[in-house]
């Protein structure tokens, strides 16, 4: 498998990618440290992730 | 059929005109039309040779081809840039493909001529203002190398300007300010503000429209929806400085973002000369 439909979401410790169909964690793309009250926490979008190249592409 | 001198035109010239094939006559006519020609007279700064570990706290450290650029506080004379208030000075980040935050930033570097975002390795880099984790309150400063504009203009009567792509989608986006200075470090008081691009937004975080309005002529540049917005090519007039005996530095300054949705990006920076003859 290479191209996966994913959810890209900001969490308190980084920007992470989950499988869109079963919400299983795949990878953390960027580190960040955020206060839980930061308005960015929980903001998400959908896209595709290539698990061979490691490239995320938003829809 | 013979030719005669008519209205002062020699018959040999009339004969020559009518002997030229029709296709060639069209070519000659079009070549006499005055038109503006644009030529790029400097390197294009697209940051493709730069590499850095992209992150939300890692500012761009210019290297190799860009070691004459200065980013962040090292470009500022004093502690603050000093535009409207004393904000903490920060450097621009080097972006590749997308910026980390959703709902702001381009989905790749700018490409000529459409401004479409590109994730191709040859065109995916750009500079941007990382706004997450309350960094939106910073004043972002980066300056170019020095340029002697006389070396970039072939005829003093031509128009001369700075040209670059900008991407400014985001409901909480910064305004962009372009300054000129003869000093290697500067600030709002010492440099000359030559153009302002003011941000506004209508609609939702994902599906709205961000707009930059250029102060000098009120022209507007729209960025429509987060996922589909493309880069806009903007120009800054430099005619007032093209024949002065000075070396100038361009300062890109961004501030006034109100939240994390303020990843403003610039790319493909260059100078161009436009023939007016």
Short mmCIF file of C-alpha atoms in Angstrom, two decimals, chain B residues 118-276:
data_model
loop_
_atom_site.label_atom_id
_atom_site.label_comp_id
_atom_site.label_asym_id
_atom_site.label_seq_id
_atom_site.Cartn_x
_atom_site.Cartn_y
_atom_site.Cartn_z
CA UNK B 118 3.99 23.08 -6.56
CA UNK B 119 5.30 20.20 -4.47
CA UNK B 120 7.85 19.31 -7.14
CA UNK B 121 11.32 19.22 -5.59
CA UNK B 122 12.51 21.93 -7.98
CA UNK B 123 9.91 24.47 -6.94
CA UNK B 124 8.46 23.60 -3.55
CA UNK B 125 10.39 25.96 -1.23
CA UNK B 126 9.33 29.42 -0.06
CA UNK B 127 9.68 31.77 2.93
CA UNK B 128 6.76 32.13 5.34
CA UNK B 129 5.76 33.54 8.71
CA UNK B 130 5.17 30.66 11.12
CA UNK B 131 2.32 31.85 13.32
CA UNK B 132 1.49 28.86 15.53
CA UNK B 133 1.94 28.90 19.31
CA UNK B 134 1.25 32.65 19.56
CA UNK B 135 4.07 33.55 17.18
CA UNK B 136 1.50 35.58 15.21
CA UNK B 137 2.26 38.48 17.57
CA UNK B 138 5.83 38.73 16.26
CA UNK B 139 7.18 41.11 13.64
CA UNK B 140 8.82 39.03 10.90
CA UNK B 141 11.80 40.62 9.15
CA UNK B 142 14.05 39.37 6.34
CA UNK B 143 16.30 41.38 4.06
CA UNK B 144 17.81 40.75 0.66
CA UNK B 145 21.41 41.27 -0.41
CA UNK B 146 22.39 44.76 -1.53
CA UNK B 147 21.68 45.81 -5.10
CA UNK B 148 23.09 48.70 -7.10
CA UNK B 149 20.04 49.39 -9.23
CA UNK B 150 22.09 51.10 -11.93
CA UNK B 151 23.53 47.69 -12.77
CA UNK B 152 20.03 46.27 -13.23
CA UNK B 153 18.67 48.93 -15.60
CA UNK B 154 19.86 49.07 -19.20
CA UNK B 155 18.05 52.30 -20.14
CA UNK B 156 17.15 54.92 -17.56
CA UNK B 157 13.84 55.65 -19.26
CA UNK B 158 12.57 52.12 -18.64
CA UNK B 159 10.35 51.16 -15.75
CA UNK B 160 12.13 49.32 -12.96
CA UNK B 161 10.45 47.30 -10.24
CA UNK B 162 10.64 44.51 -7.69
CA UNK B 163 8.46 41.52 -8.44
CA UNK B 164 7.57 38.51 -6.30
CA UNK B 165 4.83 36.02 -5.52
CA UNK B 166 2.86 36.22 -2.29
CA UNK B 167 0.40 33.83 -0.66
CA UNK B 168 -1.77 35.22 2.14
CA UNK B 169 -4.70 32.90 2.78
CA UNK B 170 -5.94 32.89 6.38
CA UNK B 171 -8.61 34.55 8.47
CA UNK B 172 -5.99 35.92 10.92
CA UNK B 173 -3.37 36.86 8.37
CA UNK B 174 -0.58 39.44 8.63
CA UNK B 175 -0.14 42.58 6.59
CA UNK B 176 2.99 42.75 4.43
CA UNK B 177 5.31 45.76 4.26
CA UNK B 178 8.17 46.32 1.81
CA UNK B 179 10.96 48.69 2.82
CA UNK B 180 14.07 50.02 1.14
CA UNK B 181 17.27 50.96 2.94
CA UNK B 182 20.91 51.64 2.20
CA UNK B 183 21.90 50.03 5.51
CA UNK B 184 22.58 46.37 6.24
CA UNK B 185 20.52 46.66 9.41
CA UNK B 186 17.54 48.93 9.69
CA UNK B 187 14.15 49.60 11.29
CA UNK B 188 10.87 51.38 10.59
CA UNK B 189 12.31 54.82 11.40
CA UNK B 190 15.46 54.48 9.31
CA UNK B 191 14.15 52.58 6.28
CA UNK B 192 11.77 53.87 3.60
CA UNK B 193 8.41 52.15 3.44
CA UNK B 194 7.77 51.76 -0.29
CA UNK B 195 4.70 49.50 -0.35
CA UNK B 196 2.07 48.06 1.97
CA UNK B 197 -0.19 45.07 1.33
CA UNK B 198 -3.07 45.09 3.79
CA UNK B 199 -4.96 41.89 4.54
CA UNK B 200 -8.70 41.40 4.87
CA UNK B 201 -10.86 38.26 4.87
CA UNK B 202 -14.45 37.33 4.19
CA UNK B 203 -16.08 33.97 4.80
CA UNK B 204 -15.09 30.88 6.75
CA UNK B 205 -11.67 29.58 7.79
CA UNK B 206 -11.56 27.01 5.00
CA UNK B 207 -13.88 28.34 2.32
CA UNK B 208 -13.49 32.09 2.45
CA UNK B 209 -11.50 34.66 0.51
CA UNK B 210 -8.45 36.48 1.78
CA UNK B 211 -7.50 39.72 0.06
CA UNK B 212 -4.36 41.84 -0.02
CA UNK B 213 -4.83 45.47 -1.00
CA UNK B 214 -1.81 47.34 -2.33
CA UNK B 215 -1.55 50.82 -0.83
CA UNK B 216 -0.01 52.68 -3.77
CA UNK B 217 -2.72 51.96 -6.34
CA UNK B 218 -5.44 50.09 -4.41
CA UNK B 219 -5.05 47.01 -6.61
CA UNK B 220 -6.25 43.80 -4.93
CA UNK B 221 -5.05 40.20 -4.85
CA UNK B 222 -7.48 37.47 -3.82
CA UNK B 223 -6.76 34.06 -2.30
CA UNK B 224 -9.88 31.93 -2.67
CA UNK B 225 -10.38 29.02 -0.22
CA UNK B 226 -7.66 27.32 1.80
CA UNK B 227 -7.29 24.28 -0.43
CA UNK B 228 -7.51 25.99 -3.84
CA UNK B 229 -5.84 29.36 -3.37
CA UNK B 230 -2.89 30.13 -5.64
CA UNK B 231 -0.01 32.57 -5.33
CA UNK B 232 -0.36 36.13 -6.62
CA UNK B 233 2.40 37.96 -8.45
CA UNK B 234 2.84 41.48 -7.09
CA UNK B 235 5.03 44.37 -8.16
CA UNK B 236 6.65 47.21 -6.28
CA UNK B 237 7.64 50.29 -8.26
CA UNK B 238 11.30 51.33 -7.91
CA UNK B 239 11.49 54.06 -10.53
CA UNK B 240 12.32 56.68 -7.92
CA UNK B 241 15.50 54.83 -7.01
CA UNK B 242 16.80 53.48 -10.31
CA UNK B 243 19.26 56.29 -11.02
CA UNK B 244 20.60 56.99 -7.55
CA UNK B 245 24.19 56.18 -6.70
CA UNK B 246 23.40 53.86 -3.81
CA UNK B 247 23.32 50.20 -2.86
CA UNK B 248 19.86 49.26 -1.63
CA UNK B 249 18.57 46.43 0.52
CA UNK B 250 14.94 45.29 0.38
CA UNK B 251 13.30 44.45 3.72
CA UNK B 252 10.19 42.23 3.81
CA UNK B 253 8.28 42.82 7.03
CA UNK B 254 5.08 41.06 8.10
CA UNK B 255 3.04 41.66 11.23
CA UNK B 256 -0.47 42.16 12.62
CA UNK B 257 -1.58 38.51 12.48
CA UNK B 258 -4.23 37.74 15.07
CA UNK B 259 -3.89 33.95 15.42
CA UNK B 260 -2.31 30.80 14.02
CA UNK B 261 -4.01 31.26 10.63
CA UNK B 262 -1.32 33.74 9.58
CA UNK B 263 1.25 31.81 7.52
CA UNK B 264 2.06 34.49 4.94
CA UNK B 265 4.51 33.34 2.24
CA UNK B 266 6.75 34.93 -0.39
CA UNK B 267 8.62 33.32 -3.29
CA UNK B 268 10.25 33.97 -6.69
CA UNK B 269 11.73 37.35 -5.77
CA UNK B 270 13.42 39.29 -8.58
CA UNK B 271 13.92 42.65 -10.23
CA UNK B 272 12.64 43.47 -13.67
CA UNK B 273 12.93 46.20 -16.24
CA UNK B 274 10.07 47.14 -18.55
CA UNK B 275 10.80 48.77 -21.85
CA UNK B 276 8.44 51.66 -22.57
#
